[in-house]
Amino acid sequence: MTSQNDTTICIAHVYRGSFVHSTRSAAVEILQDTVLGVDRAGKIAFIGDGSDLDRLSQKWGFKPSDVKQLGQCEFFMPGMVDTHIHASQYSYSGTALDLPLLQWLNTYTFPVEARFKDLSFAMDVYTRVVKRTLKNGTTTACYFATIHTDASLLLGQIADKFGQRALVGKVCMDHNNYNYKETQMESVEETKRFIQELLKKEYPHVRPVVTPRFAVSCSSDLLSALGEIARNNDLHIQSHISETKEEVEVVKELFPDHKSYTDVYKKHHLLTNKTVMAHGCYLTDEELKVFRETGAAISHCPNSNTSLCSGILNTRKVLQNEVKLGLGTDVAGGYSPSMLDAIRRALDSSKVLTIQDPNFQTLTFQEAFRLATLGGSEALGLDEQIGNFEVGKDFDALRVNLCVPDGPVDVFPGDFYLSLCVLHRGIPTGDDRNIVEVYVAGRRVVPLPEK
């Protein structure tokens, strides 16, 4: 299908039906009977009313018979953005959640991550986690890998193969209580090699992210070197901050000359508008102000926060401080790889704060939906490219069917007209069975290829 009025734009696909997304002014916007065109580059070329189909077809050079009509119980929503997930921990998700964070890392996490020097083991785990998250509607994932450069490169290769948009980080750490670590020099040199090799692949949707594990496991020299690498290469940065009270106290002991946990990262040039920090349960108002001023974002990981008894993030305070905020599954501290679960747990966590303080303003479903989509794209600095259905953005989308056979959602006659009420009921009770198609930059990536 070729446009008649602009030969530089070729329309590849046209869809008609209901679309749900977030905008900067509306947490949820429902577009009924809408026509959306995707060009051959995978970008949204136009959006219009269904009643205007004939004019749109003449303008953009497609036939009305080429339009893909959504079913009565179907709608498109933006692909979900997981702003924090440990791909290397997927093999034991749902188990080993019986210890506080720092003991949990030494007892379970570090021994498992040490196994990723075996590339066959890495291939198996990374293939499974990419496929599973895609099936659950994660079109963009910000991954922690391990300290192993070659295995981390393999994760990037697998994400590209299956079409997932991904930020992949080789983990950096030069001291802890377990022998899973590098020297400071090894970490720096291998990070440079990882970045160089991954960029050399020129994958269209996979990029490196500089990844100090957290201040507890990194020396000051290593943090400084990583900040310089990120700045020199204009790269994203990811790490953890203020996940538990114990962790905050350890950081005070390790960095006594710094005002706060946030100050440690800031002084090492690791807080930028391309930084996302997981958790942030115990950040002060002063620290949130630094996040806002630097443009750094927070990844809210509610499943992990409660599973490891770490704490509860006050999302309302974060939003009121105008800090960028997205959601993360934090596998395997979080036991579910599903961003739908992250939406549900975010709402639950907010309600716990309301139980404790009846004056607390509970997070709404609409706000949680936004955090999983547009909010996540903002947190990763990708909101000019993905996050909602705007002309010029990549078509990262989920085709949702509430009436899928043997699905988890019961649909009643009044539900055939998509409304906020139906959406509110369908998404919290739905699962991967309701996500019948997944698109990344216009390419259909789910259903997964059989081979």
Tab-separated table of C-alpha atoms in Angstrom:
chain	number	residue	atom	x	y	z
A	1	MET	CA	0.000	0.000	0.000
A	2	THR	CA	1.569	3.273	-1.128
A	3	SER	CA	0.501	6.794	-0.275
A	4	GLN	CA	-0.823	8.817	-3.220
A	5	ASN	CA	-0.043	12.193	-1.714
A	6	ASP	CA	3.385	11.486	-0.279
A	7	THR	CA	5.506	8.934	-2.075
A	8	THR	CA	8.039	8.951	0.739
A	9	ILE	CA	5.570	7.177	3.087
A	10	CYS	CA	4.436	3.645	2.361
A	11	ILE	CA	1.611	2.298	4.502
A	12	ALA	CA	2.204	-1.304	5.523
A	13	HIS	CA	-0.721	-1.969	7.881
A	14	VAL	CA	-4.016	-0.321	8.796
A	15	TYR	CA	-6.037	-1.284	11.883
A	16	ARG	CA	-9.548	-0.291	12.875
A	17	GLY	CA	-11.114	-0.666	16.300
A	18	SER	CA	-10.643	0.571	19.857
A	19	PHE	CA	-7.321	1.954	21.097
A	20	VAL	CA	-6.407	2.721	24.705
A	21	HIS	CA	-3.373	4.760	25.736
A	22	SER	CA	-2.084	7.512	28.010
A	23	THR	CA	-1.143	11.057	27.103
A	24	ARG	CA	0.609	13.772	29.029
A	25	SER	CA	-2.746	15.303	29.868
A	26	ALA	CA	-4.844	12.150	30.370
A	27	ALA	CA	-3.846	9.077	32.387
A	28	VAL	CA	-6.125	6.965	30.186
A	29	GLU	CA	-7.707	7.895	26.867
A	30	ILE	CA	-10.031	5.500	25.040
A	31	LEU	CA	-10.328	5.969	21.287
A	32	GLN	CA	-13.435	4.264	19.919
A	33	ASP	CA	-13.747	3.200	16.264
A	34	THR	CA	-10.345	4.533	15.328
A	35	VAL	CA	-8.242	3.885	12.225
A	36	LEU	CA	-4.469	3.729	12.655
A	37	GLY	CA	-1.900	3.319	9.898
A	38	VAL	CA	1.621	1.953	10.291
A	39	ASP	CA	4.293	2.651	7.710
A	40	ARG	CA	6.971	0.266	6.487
A	41	ALA	CA	9.430	1.656	9.025
A	42	GLY	CA	7.092	0.528	11.808
A	43	LYS	CA	5.998	4.038	12.738
A	44	ILE	CA	2.493	5.362	13.222
A	45	ALA	CA	1.727	7.317	10.054
A	46	PHE	CA	-1.795	8.501	10.829
A	47	ILE	CA	-4.681	8.185	13.279
A	48	GLY	CA	-8.264	9.023	12.342
A	49	ASP	CA	-11.940	8.317	12.954
A	50	GLY	CA	-13.475	5.181	11.538
A	51	SER	CA	-16.194	7.286	9.954
A	52	ASP	CA	-13.458	8.973	7.933
A	53	LEU	CA	-12.131	5.737	6.435
A	54	ASP	CA	-12.829	6.568	2.793
A	55	ARG	CA	-11.015	9.895	2.944
A	56	LEU	CA	-8.104	8.337	4.824
A	57	SER	CA	-7.786	5.542	2.283
A	58	GLN	CA	-7.650	8.047	-0.576
A	59	LYS	CA	-5.129	10.251	1.208
A	60	TRP	CA	-2.809	7.439	2.268
A	61	GLY	CA	-3.274	5.130	-0.684
A	62	PHE	CA	-4.657	1.971	0.903
A	63	LYS	CA	-7.782	-0.006	0.104
A	64	PRO	CA	-10.584	-0.243	2.687
A	65	SER	CA	-10.435	-4.002	2.146
A	66	ASP	CA	-6.833	-3.947	3.431
A	67	VAL	CA	-7.938	-2.740	6.864
A	68	LYS	CA	-7.544	-5.228	9.723
A	69	GLN	CA	-10.698	-4.987	11.828
A	70	LEU	CA	-10.464	-5.697	15.544
A	71	GLY	CA	-13.062	-7.955	17.092
A	72	GLN	CA	-15.879	-6.801	19.331
A	73	CYS	CA	-13.982	-7.697	22.516
A	74	GLU	CA	-10.596	-6.520	21.297
A	75	PHE	CA	-8.534	-3.372	21.653
A	76	PHE	CA	-4.978	-2.173	21.153
A	77	MET	CA	-2.935	-0.760	24.017
A	78	PRO	CA	0.708	0.383	24.009
A	79	GLY	CA	3.376	-2.203	24.682
A	80	MET	CA	4.378	-2.319	28.339
A	81	VAL	CA	7.783	-1.126	29.527
A	82	ASP	CA	9.594	-3.101	32.235
A	83	THR	CA	12.051	-0.588	33.634
A	84	HIS	CA	13.868	-3.072	35.891
A	85	ILE	CA	14.326	-6.831	35.460
A	86	HIS	CA	17.215	-9.208	36.187
A	87	ALA	CA	17.219	-11.560	33.211
A	88	SER	CA	19.828	-13.749	34.903
A	89	GLN	CA	17.569	-14.421	37.887
A	90	TYR	CA	14.618	-15.772	35.913
A	91	SER	CA	15.569	-19.424	36.523
A	92	TYR	CA	14.639	-19.195	40.208
A	93	SER	CA	11.827	-16.644	40.163
A	94	GLY	CA	9.107	-17.555	42.644
A	95	THR	CA	11.530	-19.316	44.989
A	96	ALA	CA	14.147	-18.348	47.560
A	97	LEU	CA	12.335	-15.318	48.950
A	98	ASP	CA	12.878	-16.224	52.592
A	99	LEU	CA	15.680	-13.784	53.424
A	100	PRO	CA	16.195	-10.008	53.583
A	101	LEU	CA	17.816	-8.446	50.524
A	102	LEU	CA	21.523	-8.455	51.393
A	103	GLN	CA	21.472	-12.028	52.744
A	104	TRP	CA	19.323	-13.104	49.793
A	105	LEU	CA	21.927	-11.809	47.348
A	106	ASN	CA	24.784	-13.720	48.954
A	107	THR	CA	22.807	-16.920	49.530
A	108	TYR	CA	20.920	-17.249	46.259
A	109	THR	CA	21.571	-14.554	43.674
A	110	PHE	CA	25.353	-14.403	43.402
A	111	PRO	CA	25.835	-18.200	43.181
A	112	VAL	CA	23.259	-18.410	40.369
A	113	GLU	CA	24.651	-15.426	38.470
A	114	ALA	CA	28.146	-16.924	38.673
A	115	ARG	CA	26.897	-19.781	36.474
A	116	PHE	CA	26.446	-17.460	33.488
A	117	LYS	CA	30.062	-17.898	32.477
A	118	ASP	CA	28.602	-21.076	30.930
A	119	LEU	CA	27.121	-19.757	27.672
A	120	SER	CA	24.869	-22.782	27.183
A	121	PHE	CA	23.272	-22.081	30.551
A	122	ALA	CA	22.979	-18.399	29.651
A	123	MET	CA	21.409	-19.232	26.286
A	124	ASP	CA	18.713	-21.337	27.931
A	125	VAL	CA	17.764	-18.846	30.636
A	126	TYR	CA	17.947	-15.736	28.469
A	127	THR	CA	15.901	-17.300	25.674
A	128	ARG	CA	13.198	-18.258	28.131
A	129	VAL	CA	13.000	-14.868	29.836
A	130	VAL	CA	12.810	-12.928	26.561
A	131	LYS	CA	10.080	-15.195	25.210
A	132	ARG	CA	8.133	-15.146	28.482
A	133	THR	CA	8.211	-11.375	28.890
A	134	LEU	CA	7.198	-10.825	25.267
A	135	LYS	CA	4.221	-13.157	25.699
A	136	ASN	CA	3.276	-11.132	28.764
A	137	GLY	CA	3.274	-7.914	26.740
A	138	THR	CA	6.686	-6.460	27.626
A	139	THR	CA	7.767	-4.799	24.410
A	140	THR	CA	10.613	-2.925	26.117
A	141	ALA	CA	12.787	-4.336	28.899
A	142	CYS	CA	15.644	-2.773	30.848
A	143	TYR	CA	17.740	-5.823	31.704
A	144	PHE	CA	20.419	-6.531	34.262
A	145	ALA	CA	22.573	-9.392	32.998
A	146	THR	CA	25.686	-10.554	34.957
A	147	ILE	CA	29.368	-9.634	35.197
A	148	HIS	CA	30.092	-11.888	32.188
A	149	THR	CA	30.609	-9.884	29.005
A	150	ASP	CA	30.004	-12.661	26.481
A	151	ALA	CA	26.829	-13.839	28.192
A	152	SER	CA	25.573	-10.256	28.357
A	153	LEU	CA	26.198	-9.872	24.624
A	154	LEU	CA	24.242	-13.095	24.144
A	155	LEU	CA	21.247	-11.543	25.916
A	156	GLY	CA	21.347	-8.658	23.451
A	157	GLN	CA	21.494	-11.095	20.552
A	158	ILE	CA	18.481	-13.036	21.849
A	159	ALA	CA	16.415	-9.891	22.440
A	160	ASP	CA	17.160	-8.812	18.860
A	161	LYS	CA	16.317	-12.261	17.478
A	162	PHE	CA	12.847	-12.251	19.031
A	163	GLY	CA	12.266	-8.568	18.311
A	164	GLN	CA	12.136	-7.170	21.829
A	165	ARG	CA	13.243	-3.602	22.455
A	166	ALA	CA	15.874	-3.824	25.182
A	167	LEU	CA	18.462	-2.000	27.213
A	168	VAL	CA	21.026	-4.605	28.265
A	169	GLY	CA	23.504	-4.073	31.071
A	170	LYS	CA	26.664	-5.988	31.910
A	171	VAL	CA	26.680	-5.865	35.718
A	172	CYS	CA	29.632	-4.141	37.419
A	173	MET	CA	30.755	-4.938	40.962
A	174	ASP	CA	34.200	-5.102	42.494
A	175	HIS	CA	33.495	-6.011	46.114
A	176	ASN	CA	30.973	-8.008	48.158
A	177	ASN	CA	30.882	-10.858	50.647
A	178	TYR	CA	30.895	-13.519	47.958
A	179	ASN	CA	33.543	-14.394	45.368
A	180	TYR	CA	31.275	-13.371	42.476
A	181	LYS	CA	32.968	-10.097	41.498
A	182	GLU	CA	35.663	-8.516	39.356
A	183	THR	CA	38.584	-6.257	40.013
A	184	GLN	CA	37.945	-2.595	39.357
A	185	MET	CA	40.140	-2.704	36.250
A	186	GLU	CA	38.437	-5.839	34.903
A	187	SER	CA	35.006	-4.309	35.393
A	188	VAL	CA	35.927	-1.113	33.565
A	189	GLU	CA	37.700	-2.805	30.668
A	190	GLU	CA	34.997	-5.439	30.210
A	191	THR	CA	32.285	-2.772	30.330
A	192	LYS	CA	34.061	-0.918	27.533
A	193	ARG	CA	34.339	-4.149	25.539
A	194	PHE	CA	30.682	-4.949	26.127
A	195	ILE	CA	29.570	-1.517	24.926
A	196	GLN	CA	31.827	-1.591	21.881
A	197	GLU	CA	30.795	-5.101	20.837
A	198	LEU	CA	27.067	-4.507	21.349
A	199	LEU	CA	27.060	-1.233	19.429
A	200	LYS	CA	29.027	-2.887	16.645
A	201	LYS	CA	26.114	-5.299	16.097
A	202	GLU	CA	23.889	-2.339	15.114
A	203	TYR	CA	20.768	-4.022	16.429
A	204	PRO	CA	17.827	-1.715	15.662
A	205	HIS	CA	16.229	-1.891	19.113
A	206	VAL	CA	18.894	-3.156	21.530
A	207	ARG	CA	21.270	-0.772	23.310
A	208	PRO	CA	23.800	-1.055	26.147
A	209	VAL	CA	23.153	0.451	29.569
A	210	VAL	CA	25.917	1.170	32.088
A	211	THR	CA	25.140	-0.972	35.139
A	212	PRO	CA	26.821	-0.571	38.525
A	213	ARG	CA	24.937	-3.125	40.615
A	214	PHE	CA	24.564	-0.730	43.531
A	215	ALA	CA	26.790	1.381	45.755
A	216	VAL	CA	27.138	-1.448	48.279
A	217	SER	CA	29.050	-3.615	45.796
A	218	CYS	CA	31.031	-0.943	43.936
A	219	SER	CA	34.118	1.001	44.979
A	220	SER	CA	34.246	4.761	44.554
A	221	ASP	CA	36.842	4.362	41.801
A	222	LEU	CA	34.585	1.974	39.889
A	223	LEU	CA	31.558	4.260	40.231
A	224	SER	CA	33.574	7.207	38.929
A	225	ALA	CA	34.872	5.229	35.969
A	226	LEU	CA	31.382	4.059	35.051
A	227	GLY	CA	30.038	7.591	35.247
A	228	GLU	CA	32.745	8.689	32.823
A	229	ILE	CA	32.012	5.805	30.436
A	230	ALA	CA	28.316	6.683	30.383
A	231	ARG	CA	29.045	10.357	29.758
A	232	ASN	CA	31.604	9.732	27.009
A	233	ASN	CA	29.265	7.370	25.156
A	234	ASP	CA	25.951	9.145	25.917
A	235	LEU	CA	24.516	5.962	27.428
A	236	HIS	CA	21.737	5.015	29.777
A	237	ILE	CA	22.570	4.124	33.390
A	238	GLN	CA	20.747	1.740	35.718
A	239	SER	CA	21.263	0.698	39.322
A	240	HIS	CA	19.492	0.283	42.670
A	241	ILE	CA	18.881	2.809	45.425
A	242	SER	CA	17.343	2.815	48.920
A	243	GLU	CA	15.677	-0.576	48.585
A	244	THR	CA	15.966	-1.453	52.282
A	245	LYS	CA	16.800	0.367	55.494
A	246	GLU	CA	19.771	-1.943	56.064
A	247	GLU	CA	21.166	-1.094	52.623
A	248	VAL	CA	20.867	2.641	53.294
A	249	GLU	CA	22.832	2.243	56.526
A	250	VAL	CA	25.555	0.204	54.817
A	251	VAL	CA	25.965	2.921	52.171
A	252	LYS	CA	26.376	5.519	54.937
A	253	GLU	CA	29.199	3.439	56.397
A	254	LEU	CA	30.880	2.887	53.024
A	255	PHE	CA	30.593	6.518	51.873
A	256	PRO	CA	30.721	8.626	55.065
A	257	ASP	CA	31.650	11.805	53.190
A	258	HIS	CA	28.417	11.853	51.184
A	259	LYS	CA	25.180	13.449	52.337
A	260	SER	CA	22.935	10.607	51.193
A	261	TYR	CA	22.632	7.511	49.039
A	262	THR	CA	21.532	9.786	46.190
A	263	ASP	CA	24.549	12.014	46.762
A	264	VAL	CA	26.847	9.006	46.216
A	265	TYR	CA	25.504	8.518	42.700
A	266	LYS	CA	25.358	12.222	41.959
A	267	LYS	CA	28.967	12.843	42.994
A	268	HIS	CA	30.078	9.968	40.752
A	269	HIS	CA	28.174	11.458	37.773
A	270	LEU	CA	25.666	8.585	37.636
A	271	LEU	CA	22.468	10.641	37.916
A	272	THR	CA	21.476	11.946	34.486
A	273	ASN	CA	18.320	12.245	32.413
A	274	LYS	CA	19.159	8.753	31.124
A	275	THR	CA	19.382	7.176	34.592
A	276	VAL	CA	16.812	4.814	36.094
A	277	MET	CA	17.197	3.692	39.716
A	278	ALA	CA	15.185	0.770	41.063
A	279	HIS	CA	13.138	0.926	44.286
A	280	GLY	CA	13.794	4.214	46.110
A	281	CYS	CA	11.609	3.196	49.048
A	282	TYR	CA	13.475	5.387	51.549
A	283	LEU	CA	14.378	8.453	49.502
A	284	THR	CA	13.922	11.752	51.323
A	285	ASP	CA	12.277	14.844	49.875
A	286	GLU	CA	15.739	16.350	49.433
A	287	GLU	CA	16.872	13.304	47.458
A	288	LEU	CA	13.761	13.398	45.284
A	289	LYS	CA	14.555	17.020	44.519
A	290	VAL	CA	17.963	15.878	43.202
A	291	PHE	CA	16.235	13.272	41.038
A	292	ARG	CA	13.970	15.947	39.582
A	293	GLU	CA	16.826	18.368	38.952
A	294	THR	CA	19.022	15.764	37.244
A	295	GLY	CA	16.156	14.182	35.287
A	296	ALA	CA	16.859	10.754	36.784
A	297	ALA	CA	13.965	8.294	37.081
A	298	ILE	CA	12.735	5.717	39.585
A	299	SER	CA	11.584	2.195	38.747
A	300	HIS	CA	8.835	1.142	41.151
A	301	CYS	CA	9.076	-2.627	41.800
A	302	PRO	CA	6.141	-3.387	44.114
A	303	ASN	CA	6.213	-7.183	43.864
A	304	SER	CA	9.873	-7.340	44.894
A	305	ASN	CA	9.452	-4.691	47.579
A	306	THR	CA	6.865	-6.786	49.404
A	307	SER	CA	8.240	-10.246	48.536
A	308	LEU	CA	11.577	-9.436	50.174
A	309	CYS	CA	9.916	-7.279	52.877
A	310	SER	CA	12.040	-4.364	51.702
A	311	GLY	CA	9.560	-1.506	51.972
A	312	ILE	CA	6.794	0.332	50.144
A	313	LEU	CA	7.441	3.187	47.751
A	314	ASN	CA	5.259	6.233	48.284
A	315	THR	CA	4.398	6.713	44.621
A	316	ARG	CA	2.235	9.730	45.367
A	317	LYS	CA	5.192	11.569	46.883
A	318	VAL	CA	7.358	10.686	43.881
A	319	LEU	CA	4.732	11.976	41.446
A	320	GLN	CA	4.127	15.138	43.486
A	321	ASN	CA	7.873	15.818	43.340
A	322	GLU	CA	7.638	15.546	39.520
A	323	VAL	CA	10.155	12.707	39.337
A	324	LYS	CA	9.902	10.369	36.358
A	325	LEU	CA	8.416	7.050	37.447
A	326	GLY	CA	7.933	3.678	35.754
A	327	LEU	CA	7.155	0.122	36.849
A	328	GLY	CA	9.472	-2.879	37.028
A	329	THR	CA	8.969	-6.572	37.709
A	330	ASP	CA	12.406	-6.924	39.340
A	331	VAL	CA	12.559	-10.643	38.629
A	332	ALA	CA	13.556	-12.588	40.711
A	333	GLY	CA	13.048	-10.453	43.789
A	334	GLY	CA	9.645	-10.093	42.186
A	335	TYR	CA	8.206	-13.505	41.424
A	336	SER	CA	6.235	-12.555	38.300
A	337	PRO	CA	7.633	-11.540	34.886
A	338	SER	CA	4.283	-9.944	34.008
A	339	MET	CA	3.825	-6.191	33.880
A	340	LEU	CA	0.113	-6.778	34.456
A	341	ASP	CA	1.160	-8.109	37.841
A	342	ALA	CA	3.270	-4.974	38.353
A	343	ILE	CA	0.161	-2.857	37.749
A	344	ARG	CA	-1.824	-4.872	40.278
A	345	ARG	CA	0.932	-4.830	42.904
A	346	ALA	CA	1.431	-1.085	42.466
A	347	LEU	CA	-2.231	-0.563	43.279
A	348	ASP	CA	-2.041	-2.946	46.252
A	349	SER	CA	1.039	-1.211	47.667
A	350	SER	CA	-0.616	2.173	47.376
A	351	LYS	CA	-3.681	0.880	49.205
A	352	VAL	CA	-1.510	-0.392	52.055
A	353	LEU	CA	-0.320	3.188	52.552
A	354	THR	CA	-3.950	4.301	52.557
A	355	ILE	CA	-4.753	1.718	55.242
A	356	GLN	CA	-1.943	3.163	57.328
A	357	ASP	CA	-3.038	6.743	56.616
A	358	PRO	CA	-6.651	7.305	55.487
A	359	ASN	CA	-5.648	10.723	54.160
A	360	PHE	CA	-3.194	9.193	51.715
A	361	GLN	CA	-4.212	9.651	48.078
A	362	THR	CA	-4.310	6.132	46.652
A	363	LEU	CA	-2.833	5.486	43.226
A	364	THR	CA	-5.630	5.085	40.668
A	365	PHE	CA	-5.915	2.340	38.079
A	366	GLN	CA	-5.515	4.945	35.356
A	367	GLU	CA	-2.249	6.171	36.902
A	368	ALA	CA	-0.907	2.612	37.228
A	369	PHE	CA	-1.763	1.937	33.576
A	370	ARG	CA	0.153	5.057	32.600
A	371	LEU	CA	3.179	4.023	34.676
A	372	ALA	CA	3.338	0.678	32.843
A	373	THR	CA	3.289	2.319	29.410
A	374	LEU	CA	4.021	6.011	28.856
A	375	GLY	CA	5.533	6.410	32.328
A	376	GLY	CA	7.990	3.610	31.642
A	377	SER	CA	9.000	5.152	28.331
A	378	GLU	CA	9.606	8.476	30.092
A	379	ALA	CA	11.661	6.774	32.802
A	380	LEU	CA	13.923	5.259	30.135
A	381	GLY	CA	14.092	8.453	28.082
A	382	LEU	CA	12.300	6.790	25.172
A	383	ASP	CA	9.029	8.723	25.259
A	384	GLU	CA	9.756	10.481	21.972
A	385	GLN	CA	9.829	7.053	20.346
A	386	ILE	CA	7.368	4.812	22.242
A	387	GLY	CA	4.816	4.819	25.063
A	388	ASN	CA	1.529	5.702	23.375
A	389	PHE	CA	-0.219	6.030	20.039
A	390	GLU	CA	1.020	9.289	18.575
A	391	VAL	CA	1.892	9.939	14.957
A	392	GLY	CA	5.621	9.511	14.398
A	393	LYS	CA	6.163	7.046	17.232
A	394	ASP	CA	7.004	3.391	16.757
A	395	PHE	CA	4.017	1.063	16.760
A	396	ASP	CA	4.767	-0.896	19.942
A	397	ALA	CA	1.406	-2.399	20.754
A	398	LEU	CA	-0.576	-5.220	22.327
A	399	ARG	CA	-3.695	-6.622	20.750
A	400	VAL	CA	-5.855	-7.577	23.722
A	401	ASN	CA	-8.849	-9.911	23.457
A	402	LEU	CA	-11.055	-10.037	26.548
A	403	CYS	CA	-13.136	-12.851	24.998
A	404	VAL	CA	-10.288	-15.274	24.293
A	405	PRO	CA	-11.541	-18.892	24.644
A	406	ASP	CA	-10.977	-20.332	28.128
A	407	GLY	CA	-9.514	-17.008	29.207
A	408	PRO	CA	-9.503	-15.588	32.720
A	409	VAL	CA	-11.956	-12.747	32.029
A	410	ASP	CA	-15.719	-13.264	31.862
A	411	VAL	CA	-17.300	-10.740	29.512
A	412	PHE	CA	-20.963	-9.772	29.787
A	413	PRO	CA	-23.254	-8.253	27.132
A	414	GLY	CA	-22.732	-4.695	28.342
A	415	ASP	CA	-18.967	-5.112	28.079
A	416	PHE	CA	-18.881	-5.166	24.298
A	417	TYR	CA	-18.524	-1.385	24.284
A	418	LEU	CA	-15.055	-0.625	25.631
A	419	SER	CA	-15.254	1.749	28.590
A	420	LEU	CA	-13.023	2.660	31.498
A	421	CYS	CA	-15.067	0.294	33.665
A	422	VAL	CA	-14.497	-2.620	31.283
A	423	LEU	CA	-10.809	-1.752	30.969
A	424	HIS	CA	-10.467	-1.464	34.733
A	425	ARG	CA	-11.939	-4.942	35.175
A	426	GLY	CA	-10.285	-6.582	32.180
A	427	ILE	CA	-6.653	-5.643	32.737
A	428	PRO	CA	-6.395	-6.478	36.468
A	429	THR	CA	-8.064	-9.866	35.931
A	430	GLY	CA	-6.427	-10.672	32.591
A	431	ASP	CA	-3.161	-12.445	31.845
A	432	ASP	CA	-0.964	-13.458	28.919
A	433	ARG	CA	-3.814	-15.469	27.361
A	434	ASN	CA	-5.595	-12.195	26.638
A	435	ILE	CA	-2.542	-10.757	24.835
A	436	VAL	CA	-3.076	-12.356	21.450
A	437	GLU	CA	-0.593	-10.289	19.430
A	438	VAL	CA	2.446	-8.195	20.305
A	439	TYR	CA	4.079	-5.659	17.976
A	440	VAL	CA	7.456	-3.922	18.285
A	441	ALA	CA	8.125	-1.144	15.765
A	442	GLY	CA	5.352	-2.523	13.573
A	443	ARG	CA	6.752	-6.066	13.548
A	444	ARG	CA	4.529	-8.794	14.971
A	445	VAL	CA	6.644	-10.672	17.528
A	446	VAL	CA	3.869	-12.636	19.292
A	447	PRO	CA	2.690	-15.270	18.527
A	448	LEU	CA	6.270	-16.431	18.762
A	449	PRO	CA	7.823	-18.255	15.827
A	450	GLU	CA	7.564	-22.017	16.145
A	451	LYS	CA	11.277	-22.539	15.603
